[in-house]
Amino acid sequence: MPPHVVVLGAGVIGLSSALRIQAEGHAVTIVARDFPSGSETIDAQSQINYTSPWGGAHNRIVPPTNPAEEREHAMSLRTFDHMRAVQARYPEAGITFMKGIEYLEAPSEAYRALTEERARSRLGVKGFRLLKEGELPEGVKWGCEYDTWCVNPMVYCSFLLRRFAILGGKVLRREVRDPREVFSWNFEAGPVDVLINASGNGFGDENMFITRGQTCLVANPCPVTVTRQNADGSWTFCVPRNFDGGTIIGGTKEPNNWDPNPSLEVRETLLRKFAATYPQILGSESKFTVMKDIVGRRPTRKGGIRLEKEQVGNKQTIIHAYGLGGRGYELSWGGG
Ligand SMILES: Cc1cc2nc3c(=O)[nH]c(=O)nc-3n(C[C@H](O)[C@H](O)[C@H](O)COP(=O)(O)OP(=O)(O)OC[C@H]3O[C@@H](n4cnc5c(N)ncnc54)[C@H](O)[C@@H]3O)c2cc1C
Ligand SMILES: *[C@@H]1O[C@H](CO)[C@@H](O)[C@H](O)[C@H]1NC(C)=O
Ligand SMILES: *[C@@H]1O[C@H](CO)[C@@H](O)[C@H](O)[C@H]1NC(C)=O
């Protein structure tokens, strides 16, 4: 029998890992409390800890300034190539390629040093162009555009789950108390040789914390993904979801804030700032059509992503794959 791998978690990380491991010939079972379904029916209260439905999700360039950022950048490039191949072969996967625009009010040295030559050849960013002064909105000091992609999260995650199942993968909806208990369960595919811990916010790693994000889903379409970093440290962005998913207008980044309820005041600020940055979004009726407010909890980890192997018994192995923070989709196909 081929080795049996159990993946704990059916967020973007668990699903991508499961497909990848399955492609190497292993028998794979996904065990999770939450699975992808239509984003219209994912529950804002009871499924708030399931982060994948609440993400944007777009891919952005982040000019690396240290080895950890270099590694994430390389992961984002591998994911970019994978997404392009999947999009070409499976138009229904929920992926859209489009231009990404970055606007910065107070660019750091890493941005100011980002020439077209460096971005294209050294960083491998496709379609990169610096914006000219006349192309920048008021208050913005630096801007660029480049080729990128966005996904409609639940369309994309449901696609991954369907691919996994048609290729013979098994799924089991269970809540577990400790990932290790899975080693003692009886599975159709036999005893568990390897467990992938892709539990997102999961259980008790002291280095884990959440970064709350409030965004607003609007029905207005948008042909590009725009991100503005404001001088006060706040963010103004949009992420088109396509496939009838509307557009996400965001958003906050609040470490350790567990408030599950959206603030109406925050919604109004997000919409006002985005409209000032990219007025075309308002369309011919000059207004936003709000669908709903979103609150999500990015699974963030001090010291960064945990991607490592741990031997727990003489024949049992856990591979940790969690703590992707605000970049779970962007980096999902990046592991070597
Ligand atoms: C507002 C917002 C905007 C974002 N925008 C972007 C973006 O533009 N681009 C991007 O790349 N990322 C973005 N993210 C981040 C991205 O959504 C996350 O990094 C990603 O979804 C994390 O996926 P995951 O698979 O690690 O965790 P999750 O999606 O949380 O999945 C965890 C899985 O583990 C299961 N699980 C957990 N505990 C248990 C248990 N005890 N028993 C059984 N199962 C369990 C859950 O049921 C679930 O299936 C955003 C996030 C937020 C909140
Ligand atoms: C989300 O996770 C936190 C921390 O583990 C927990 O206290 C809370 O009950 C969870 N919420 C839901 C709705 O499951
Ligand atoms: C599994 O991952 C969670 C994070 O989701 C972490 O807190 C926990 O320590 C890991 N569990 C084990 C048994 O390694």
Coordinates of C-alpha atoms and ligand atoms in Angstrom, one line a residue:
M1 CA 0.0 0.0 0.0
P2 CA 1.2 3.5 -0.7
P3 CA 2.0 5.7 2.4
H4 CA -1.2 7.1 3.9
V5 CA -1.1 10.9 4.6
V6 CA -3.7 12.7 6.6
V7 CA -4.0 16.4 6.1
L8 CA -5.6 18.2 9.0
G9 CA -7.4 21.3 7.6
A10 CA -9.3 22.2 4.5
G11 CA -8.3 25.8 4.2
V12 CA -6.3 26.9 1.2
I13 CA -3.1 25.4 2.8
G14 CA -4.6 22.0 3.6
L15 CA -6.3 21.7 0.2
S16 CA -3.2 22.7 -1.8
S17 CA -1.0 20.4 0.3
A18 CA -3.4 17.5 -0.1
L19 CA -3.4 17.8 -3.9
R20 CA 0.3 18.1 -4.1
I21 CA 0.9 15.1 -1.9
Q22 CA -1.7 13.1 -3.8
A23 CA 0.1 13.9 -7.1
E24 CA 3.2 12.1 -5.7
G25 CA 1.2 8.9 -5.4
H26 CA 0.3 8.8 -1.8
A27 CA -3.2 7.9 -0.4
V28 CA -4.5 11.1 1.2
T29 CA -7.4 11.8 3.6
I30 CA -8.4 15.3 4.6
V31 CA -9.8 15.7 8.1
A32 CA -11.3 19.1 9.0
R33 CA -14.0 20.9 10.9
D34 CA -14.7 23.3 8.1
F35 CA -14.8 22.7 4.4
P36 CA -15.3 25.1 1.4
S37 CA -18.8 25.8 0.4
G38 CA -20.6 28.8 -1.3
S39 CA -19.4 31.9 0.4
E40 CA -23.1 33.0 0.6
T41 CA -23.6 30.3 3.3
I42 CA -20.3 30.4 5.3
D43 CA -21.4 31.6 8.7
A44 CA -19.8 34.8 9.9
Q45 CA -20.0 33.8 13.6
S46 CA -19.5 30.1 13.9
Q47 CA -16.9 29.8 11.1
I48 CA -14.9 32.9 11.9
N49 CA -11.9 30.8 12.8
Y50 CA -11.9 29.3 9.3
T51 CA -9.9 32.0 7.6
S52 CA -9.9 31.0 4.0
P53 CA -13.4 32.2 3.1
W54 CA -12.7 35.6 4.5
G55 CA -9.5 36.3 2.5
G56 CA -9.4 38.7 -0.6
A57 CA -7.5 37.1 -2.1
H58 CA -4.9 38.8 -4.3
N59 CA -1.2 38.4 -5.0
R60 CA 1.0 41.4 -4.4
I61 CA 4.6 42.2 -4.8
V62 CA 6.5 42.9 -1.6
P63 CA 10.1 43.9 -2.3
P64 CA 12.2 41.7 0.0
T65 CA 14.5 43.3 2.5
N66 CA 15.7 40.2 4.5
P67 CA 16.1 36.5 4.1
A68 CA 12.6 35.6 5.4
E69 CA 11.1 38.0 2.9
E70 CA 13.3 36.7 0.1
R71 CA 11.9 33.2 0.8
E72 CA 8.3 34.4 0.7
H73 CA 9.0 36.3 -2.5
A74 CA 10.4 33.1 -4.1
M75 CA 7.2 31.2 -2.8
S76 CA 5.0 33.9 -4.4
L77 CA 6.8 33.5 -7.8
R78 CA 6.3 29.7 -7.7
T79 CA 2.7 30.2 -6.8
F80 CA 2.3 32.7 -9.6
D81 CA 3.5 30.2 -12.2
H82 CA 1.3 27.5 -10.8
M83 CA -1.8 29.7 -10.8
R84 CA -1.1 30.7 -14.4
A85 CA -1.0 27.0 -15.5
V86 CA -4.1 26.1 -13.5
Q87 CA -6.0 29.1 -14.9
A88 CA -5.1 28.1 -18.4
R89 CA -6.2 24.5 -18.0
Y90 CA -9.2 25.0 -15.6
P91 CA -11.0 28.3 -16.3
E92 CA -13.6 27.4 -13.7
A93 CA -11.0 27.3 -10.9
G94 CA -11.9 30.9 -9.8
I95 CA -8.5 32.5 -10.7
T96 CA -8.4 35.8 -12.7
F97 CA -5.2 37.4 -14.1
M98 CA -5.2 41.2 -14.1
K99 CA -3.0 44.2 -13.4
G100 CA -2.1 45.0 -9.8
I101 CA -1.5 48.6 -8.8
E102 CA 0.5 49.7 -5.8
Y103 CA 0.3 53.2 -4.4
L104 CA 2.4 54.4 -1.5
E105 CA 2.1 57.7 0.4
A106 CA 5.4 57.2 2.2
P107 CA 7.6 54.7 0.3
S108 CA 10.4 53.0 2.2
E109 CA 13.9 52.7 0.7
A110 CA 12.9 49.2 -0.6
Y111 CA 10.3 50.7 -2.8
R112 CA 12.2 53.8 -3.8
A113 CA 15.0 51.5 -5.0
L114 CA 12.7 49.4 -7.1
T115 CA 13.6 50.2 -10.6
E116 CA 11.9 48.6 -13.6
E117 CA 15.1 46.7 -14.3
R118 CA 15.4 45.4 -10.8
A119 CA 11.7 44.4 -10.5
R120 CA 11.7 42.5 -13.8
S121 CA 15.1 40.8 -13.9
R122 CA 16.2 40.5 -10.3
L123 CA 12.7 40.0 -8.7
G124 CA 11.1 38.3 -11.7
V125 CA 7.9 40.4 -11.6
K126 CA 6.1 40.3 -14.9
G127 CA 4.6 43.4 -16.6
F128 CA 6.2 45.7 -14.0
R129 CA 6.0 49.4 -14.8
L130 CA 6.6 52.5 -12.5
L131 CA 3.8 54.9 -12.6
K132 CA 4.4 58.5 -13.6
E133 CA 3.6 61.4 -11.4
G134 CA 0.5 62.4 -13.4
E135 CA -0.9 58.8 -13.0
L136 CA -0.8 58.9 -9.1
P137 CA -3.8 59.9 -7.0
E138 CA -3.5 62.9 -4.7
G139 CA -1.3 62.2 -1.7
V140 CA 0.5 59.2 -3.3
K141 CA 4.3 59.6 -3.8
W142 CA 5.2 56.3 -5.5
G143 CA 3.2 53.8 -7.6
C144 CA 3.7 50.8 -9.9
E145 CA 1.7 48.3 -11.8
Y146 CA 2.4 44.6 -12.7
D147 CA 0.8 41.4 -13.8
T148 CA -0.9 39.5 -11.0
W149 CA -3.8 37.3 -10.1
C150 CA -6.8 37.2 -7.7
V151 CA -9.0 34.3 -6.7
N152 CA -12.6 34.1 -5.6
P153 CA -11.7 32.2 -2.4
M154 CA -14.6 29.7 -2.0
V155 CA -14.8 29.1 -5.8
Y156 CA -11.1 28.3 -5.8
C157 CA -11.1 26.2 -2.6
S158 CA -14.1 24.3 -3.8
F159 CA -12.3 23.6 -7.1
L160 CA -9.3 22.2 -5.2
L161 CA -11.6 20.0 -3.1
R162 CA -13.3 18.7 -6.2
R163 CA -10.0 17.9 -7.9
F164 CA -8.8 16.1 -4.8
A165 CA -12.0 14.0 -4.6
I166 CA -12.1 13.0 -8.3
L167 CA -8.5 11.9 -8.1
G168 CA -9.4 9.5 -5.3
G169 CA -8.9 11.6 -2.2
K170 CA -11.0 10.9 0.9
V171 CA -12.5 13.5 3.2
L172 CA -13.8 13.3 6.8
R173 CA -15.6 16.1 8.6
R174 CA -14.4 15.9 12.2
E175 CA -13.2 18.3 14.9
V176 CA -10.1 17.1 16.7
R177 CA -8.7 18.2 20.1
D178 CA -5.1 17.5 19.4
P179 CA -3.7 16.6 15.9
R180 CA -1.9 13.6 17.4
E181 CA -5.1 11.8 18.1
V182 CA -5.6 11.2 14.4
F183 CA -2.8 8.6 14.5
S184 CA -5.0 6.2 16.5
W185 CA -8.0 6.4 14.2
N186 CA -9.1 3.7 11.8
F187 CA -9.2 5.0 8.2
E188 CA -10.3 3.3 5.0
A189 CA -6.8 4.0 3.6
G190 CA -5.1 2.3 6.5
P191 CA -2.9 3.6 9.4
V192 CA -1.6 7.1 9.3
D193 CA 2.1 7.4 8.3
V194 CA 2.3 11.2 8.0
L195 CA 0.1 13.9 9.4
I196 CA 0.1 17.4 7.8
N197 CA -0.9 20.0 10.4
A198 CA -2.5 22.7 8.2
S199 CA -4.9 23.8 10.9
G200 CA -4.5 27.6 10.4
N201 CA -5.3 29.2 13.7
G202 CA -5.4 25.8 15.2
F203 CA -4.2 24.8 18.7
G204 CA -1.9 26.2 21.2
D205 CA 1.4 27.1 19.5
E206 CA 2.4 30.0 21.7
N207 CA 3.8 31.9 18.8
M208 CA 0.5 32.0 17.0
F209 CA -1.7 35.1 17.2
I210 CA -4.4 36.4 15.0
T211 CA -4.5 39.6 12.9
R212 CA -8.0 40.7 12.6
G213 CA -9.1 42.0 9.2
Q214 CA -12.3 43.9 8.5
T215 CA -13.3 44.4 4.9
C216 CA -16.5 45.1 3.0
L217 CA -17.9 43.1 0.1
V218 CA -19.5 45.2 -2.6
A219 CA -21.2 44.2 -5.9
N220 CA -19.3 46.8 -7.9
P221 CA -16.9 45.2 -10.4
C222 CA -13.3 46.3 -10.7
P223 CA -10.8 45.4 -13.5
V224 CA -7.7 45.7 -11.4
T225 CA -6.5 45.0 -7.9
V226 CA -5.4 48.2 -6.1
T227 CA -3.4 48.5 -2.9
R228 CA -2.6 51.8 -1.2
Q229 CA -0.3 52.0 1.8
N230 CA -1.2 55.2 3.7
A231 CA 1.3 57.3 5.6
D232 CA -0.4 56.5 8.9
G233 CA 0.2 52.8 8.4
S234 CA -3.4 52.0 7.4
W235 CA -4.3 50.1 4.2
T236 CA -6.8 50.9 1.4
F237 CA -7.3 48.2 -1.1
C238 CA -9.6 46.3 -3.4
V239 CA -9.7 42.7 -4.5
P240 CA -12.0 41.7 -7.3
R241 CA -13.3 38.3 -6.7
N242 CA -15.0 37.7 -10.1
F243 CA -17.2 34.7 -10.8
D244 CA -20.1 36.7 -9.4
G245 CA -18.2 37.2 -6.2
G246 CA -18.2 41.1 -6.1
T247 CA -15.2 43.1 -5.0
I248 CA -13.6 43.2 -1.5
I249 CA -12.8 46.7 -0.2
G250 CA -10.4 46.7 2.6
G251 CA -9.1 46.6 5.1
T252 CA -7.8 46.6 8.6
K253 CA -4.8 44.7 10.1
E254 CA -5.3 44.4 13.9
P255 CA -3.0 42.0 15.8
N256 CA -4.7 40.2 18.7
N257 CA -8.1 41.9 18.2
W258 CA -10.7 39.1 18.7
D259 CA -13.8 41.2 18.1
P260 CA -16.0 39.2 15.8
N261 CA -18.3 42.1 15.0
P262 CA -17.8 44.5 12.1
S263 CA -17.8 48.2 12.8
L264 CA -20.1 50.3 10.6
E265 CA -17.7 53.3 11.1
V266 CA -14.8 51.2 9.8
R267 CA -16.9 50.2 6.8
E268 CA -17.6 53.8 5.9
T269 CA -14.0 54.8 6.3
L270 CA -12.8 51.9 4.1
L271 CA -15.3 52.8 1.3
R272 CA -14.6 56.5 1.4
K273 CA -10.8 56.0 1.3
F274 CA -11.1 53.5 -1.6
A275 CA -13.4 55.7 -3.6
A276 CA -10.9 58.6 -3.2
T277 CA -8.1 56.4 -4.4
Y278 CA -9.9 54.7 -7.3
P279 CA -13.1 56.6 -8.2
Q280 CA -13.8 54.5 -11.3
I281 CA -15.1 51.7 -8.9
L282 CA -18.3 53.7 -8.3
G283 CA -19.5 53.2 -11.8
S284 CA -22.1 55.2 -13.7
E285 CA -24.4 55.4 -10.6
S286 CA -21.6 56.9 -8.5
K287 CA -22.1 54.6 -5.6
F288 CA -21.1 51.4 -3.8
T289 CA -23.6 48.5 -3.6
V290 CA -22.7 46.9 -0.3
M291 CA -23.3 43.2 0.0
K292 CA -21.9 42.5 3.5
D293 CA -19.2 43.3 6.0
I294 CA -16.5 40.7 6.6
V295 CA -14.3 40.0 9.7
G296 CA -11.5 37.4 9.4
R297 CA -8.6 36.2 11.6
R298 CA -5.3 35.9 9.7
P299 CA -3.3 33.0 11.3
T300 CA -0.1 34.9 12.1
R301 CA 3.0 33.5 13.7
K302 CA 5.9 35.2 15.5
G303 CA 9.0 34.2 13.6
G304 CA 7.0 33.5 10.4
I305 CA 5.5 30.5 8.7
R306 CA 6.0 27.1 10.3
L307 CA 6.9 24.6 7.5
E308 CA 8.8 21.8 9.1
K309 CA 8.9 18.1 9.9
E310 CA 8.6 16.6 13.4
Q311 CA 9.1 12.9 14.3
V312 CA 6.5 12.1 17.0
G313 CA 6.7 8.3 17.3
N314 CA 9.2 5.9 15.9
K315 CA 7.2 5.7 12.7
Q316 CA 5.0 8.8 12.9
T317 CA 5.7 12.1 11.3
I318 CA 4.0 15.5 11.5
I319 CA 4.6 18.1 8.9
H320 CA 3.6 21.5 10.1
A321 CA 2.2 23.9 7.5
Y322 CA 0.6 26.8 9.2
G323 CA 1.0 30.5 10.2
L324 CA 0.7 31.9 6.7
G325 CA -0.8 35.1 8.1
G326 CA -2.1 37.5 5.4
R327 CA -0.4 35.6 2.5
G328 CA -2.0 32.1 2.5
Y329 CA -3.2 32.2 -1.0
E330 CA -0.2 34.1 -2.4
L331 CA 2.3 31.5 -1.1
S332 CA 0.1 28.4 -1.3
W333 CA 2.1 26.6 -4.0
G334 CA 5.5 27.9 -2.9
G335 CA 6.8 25.1 -0.8
G336 CA 9.9 23.9 -2.8
Ligands
LIG1 C1 -9.5 40.1 5.6 C2 -8.5 39.1 5.0 C3 -7.9 39.4 3.8 C4 -6.9 38.5 3.3 N1 -6.4 38.7 2.0 C5 -5.5 37.8 1.5 C6 -5.0 38.0 0.2 O1 -5.4 39.0 -0.5 N2 -4.1 37.2 -0.2 C7 -3.7 36.1 0.5 O2 -2.8 35.3 0.0 N3 -4.2 35.9 1.7 C8 -5.1 36.7 2.3 N4 -5.6 36.5 3.5 C9 -5.0 35.4 4.3 C10 -5.5 34.1 4.0 O3 -6.9 34.1 3.9 C11 -5.0 33.0 5.0 O4 -3.5 33.1 5.0 C12 -5.4 31.6 4.6 O5 -6.8 31.6 4.4 C13 -5.0 30.6 5.7 O6 -5.4 29.4 5.3 P1 -5.1 28.1 6.2 O7 -5.4 26.9 5.3 O8 -3.8 28.2 6.9 O9 -6.2 28.2 7.4 P2 -7.8 28.1 7.5 O10 -8.4 28.6 6.2 O11 -8.2 28.8 8.7 O12 -8.1 26.6 7.5 C14 -7.9 25.8 8.7 C15 -8.5 24.5 8.5 O13 -8.2 23.7 9.7 C16 -9.4 23.2 10.3 N5 -9.2 23.1 11.7 C17 -8.7 24.0 12.6 N6 -8.8 23.5 13.8 C18 -9.4 22.3 13.7 C19 -9.8 21.3 14.7 N7 -9.6 21.5 16.0 N8 -10.3 20.1 14.2 C20 -10.5 19.9 12.9 N9 -10.2 20.9 12.0 C21 -9.6 22.0 12.4 C22 -10.4 24.2 9.9 O14 -11.7 23.6 10.0 C23 -10.0 24.5 8.4 O15 -10.5 23.5 7.6 C24 -6.5 37.4 4.0 C25 -7.1 37.1 5.3 C26 -8.1 38.0 5.8 C27 -8.7 37.7 7.1
LIG2 C1 -12.3 30.5 17.7 O1 -11.1 30.2 18.3 C2 -10.9 30.7 19.6 C3 -9.5 30.5 20.1 O2 -9.2 29.2 20.0 C4 -12.0 30.1 20.5 O3 -11.9 30.6 21.8 C5 -13.4 30.4 19.9 O4 -14.4 29.7 20.7 C6 -13.4 30.0 18.5 N1 -14.7 30.4 17.9 C7 -15.5 29.6 17.3 C8 -16.8 30.3 16.8 O5 -15.3 28.5 17.1
LIG3 C1 -0.6 22.1 14.9 O1 -0.8 23.4 14.4 C2 -1.2 24.3 15.4 C3 -1.5 25.6 14.7 O2 -2.6 25.5 14.0 C4 -0.2 24.4 16.5 O3 -0.7 25.3 17.5 C5 0.0 23.1 17.1 O4 1.1 23.1 18.0 C6 0.3 22.0 16.1 N1 0.1 20.7 16.7 C7 1.0 19.7 16.8 C8 0.6 18.5 17.6 O5 2.0 19.8 16.4

